[in-house]
mmCIF file of C-alpha atoms in Angstrom:
data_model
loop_
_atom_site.group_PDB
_atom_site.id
_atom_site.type_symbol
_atom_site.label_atom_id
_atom_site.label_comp_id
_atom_site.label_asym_id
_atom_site.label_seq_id
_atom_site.Cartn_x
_atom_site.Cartn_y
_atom_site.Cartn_z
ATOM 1 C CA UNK N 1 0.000 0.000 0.000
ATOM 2 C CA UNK N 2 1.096 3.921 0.165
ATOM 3 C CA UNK N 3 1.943 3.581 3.749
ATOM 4 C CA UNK N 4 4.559 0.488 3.396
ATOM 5 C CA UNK N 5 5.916 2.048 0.530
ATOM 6 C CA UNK N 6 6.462 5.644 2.274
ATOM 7 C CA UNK N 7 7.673 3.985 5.580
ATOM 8 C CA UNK N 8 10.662 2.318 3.520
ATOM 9 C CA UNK N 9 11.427 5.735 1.344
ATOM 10 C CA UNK N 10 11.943 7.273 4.394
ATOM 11 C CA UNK N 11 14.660 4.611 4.995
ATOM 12 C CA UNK N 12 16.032 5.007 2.143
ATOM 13 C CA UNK N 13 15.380 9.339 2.688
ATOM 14 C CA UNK N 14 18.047 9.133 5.635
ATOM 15 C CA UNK N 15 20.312 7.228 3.092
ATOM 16 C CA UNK N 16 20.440 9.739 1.139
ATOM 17 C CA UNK N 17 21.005 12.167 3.915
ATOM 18 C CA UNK N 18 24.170 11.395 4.146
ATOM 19 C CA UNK N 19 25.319 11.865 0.157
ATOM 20 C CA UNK N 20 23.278 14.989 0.674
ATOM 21 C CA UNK N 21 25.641 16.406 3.882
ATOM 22 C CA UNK N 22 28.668 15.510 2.548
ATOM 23 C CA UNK N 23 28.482 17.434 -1.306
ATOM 24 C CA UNK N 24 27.090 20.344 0.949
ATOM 25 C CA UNK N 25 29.123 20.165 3.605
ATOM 26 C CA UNK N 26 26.261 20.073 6.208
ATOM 27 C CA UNK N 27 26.391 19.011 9.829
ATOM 28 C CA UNK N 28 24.608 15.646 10.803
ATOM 29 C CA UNK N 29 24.355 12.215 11.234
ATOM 30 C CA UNK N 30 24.974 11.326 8.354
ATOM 31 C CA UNK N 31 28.602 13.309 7.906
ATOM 32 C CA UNK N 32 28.726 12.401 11.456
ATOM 33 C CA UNK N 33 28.702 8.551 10.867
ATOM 34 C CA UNK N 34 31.310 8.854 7.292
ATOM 35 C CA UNK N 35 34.150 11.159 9.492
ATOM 36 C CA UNK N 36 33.789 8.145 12.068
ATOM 37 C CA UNK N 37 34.259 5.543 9.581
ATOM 38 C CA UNK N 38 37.341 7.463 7.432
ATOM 39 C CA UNK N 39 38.971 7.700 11.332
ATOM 40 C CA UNK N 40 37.796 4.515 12.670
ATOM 41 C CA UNK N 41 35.806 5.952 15.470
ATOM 42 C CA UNK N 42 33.777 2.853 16.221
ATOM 43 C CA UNK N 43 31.451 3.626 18.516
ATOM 44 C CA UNK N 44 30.535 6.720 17.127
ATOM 45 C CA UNK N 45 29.900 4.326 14.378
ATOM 46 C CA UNK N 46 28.018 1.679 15.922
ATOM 47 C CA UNK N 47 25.959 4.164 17.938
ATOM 48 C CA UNK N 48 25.144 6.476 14.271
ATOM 49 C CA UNK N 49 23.997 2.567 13.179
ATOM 50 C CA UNK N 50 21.783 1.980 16.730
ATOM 51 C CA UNK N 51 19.649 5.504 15.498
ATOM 52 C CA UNK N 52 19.141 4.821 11.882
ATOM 53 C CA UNK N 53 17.657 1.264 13.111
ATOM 54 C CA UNK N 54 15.617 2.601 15.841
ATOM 55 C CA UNK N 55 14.470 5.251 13.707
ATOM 56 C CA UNK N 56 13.421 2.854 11.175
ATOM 57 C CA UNK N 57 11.721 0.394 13.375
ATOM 58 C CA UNK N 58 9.883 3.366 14.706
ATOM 59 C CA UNK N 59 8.985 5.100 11.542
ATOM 60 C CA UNK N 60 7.474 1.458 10.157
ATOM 61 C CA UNK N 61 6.067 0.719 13.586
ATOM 62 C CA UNK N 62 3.570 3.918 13.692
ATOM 63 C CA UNK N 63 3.185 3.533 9.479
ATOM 64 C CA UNK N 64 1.794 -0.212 10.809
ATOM 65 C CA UNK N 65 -0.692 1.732 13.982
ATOM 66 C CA UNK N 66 -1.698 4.114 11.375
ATOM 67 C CA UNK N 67 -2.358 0.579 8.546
ATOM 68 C CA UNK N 68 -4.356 -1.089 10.966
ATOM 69 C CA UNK N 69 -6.776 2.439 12.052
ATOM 70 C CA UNK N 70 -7.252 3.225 8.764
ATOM 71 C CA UNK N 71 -8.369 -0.740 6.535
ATOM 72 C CA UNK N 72 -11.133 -2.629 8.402
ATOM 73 C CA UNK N 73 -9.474 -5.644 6.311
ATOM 74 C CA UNK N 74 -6.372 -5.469 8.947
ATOM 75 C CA UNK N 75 -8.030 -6.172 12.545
ATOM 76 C CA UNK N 76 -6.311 -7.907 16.117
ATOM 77 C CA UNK N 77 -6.919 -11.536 16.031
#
């Protein structure tokens, strides 16, 4: 549906946050996690790998709240 299929470009939207910050030379996670890697910072890596995870399992959890409230098809069994 619409909502699975925004829920993973919004993955795929903070993936692209990070080619995004480093052309422009912006601050964030995303040039945050790539000066870790090039200086083998790890856990500033694994911790930069912990957020973009929880924010995806969050981001699909509420897309799967909002599924089930909006199609009668989807119910609790």
């Amino acid at each position: 549906t619409i909502l699975n299929i925004v829920a993973l470009q919004l993955g795929l939207l903070l993936g692209g946050a990070v080619i995004t910050e480093f052309i422009f030379s912006w601050p964030g996670i995303g040039r945050l996690s790539l000066d870790a890697i090039y200086n083998r910072d790890y856990p500033v890596i694994q911790a930069t790998v912990v957020v973009a995870a929880a924010f995806f399992v969050v981001i699909n959890l509420l897309v799967d709240i909002v599924y089930s409230a909006t199609d009668p098809r989807v119910s609790r069994r």
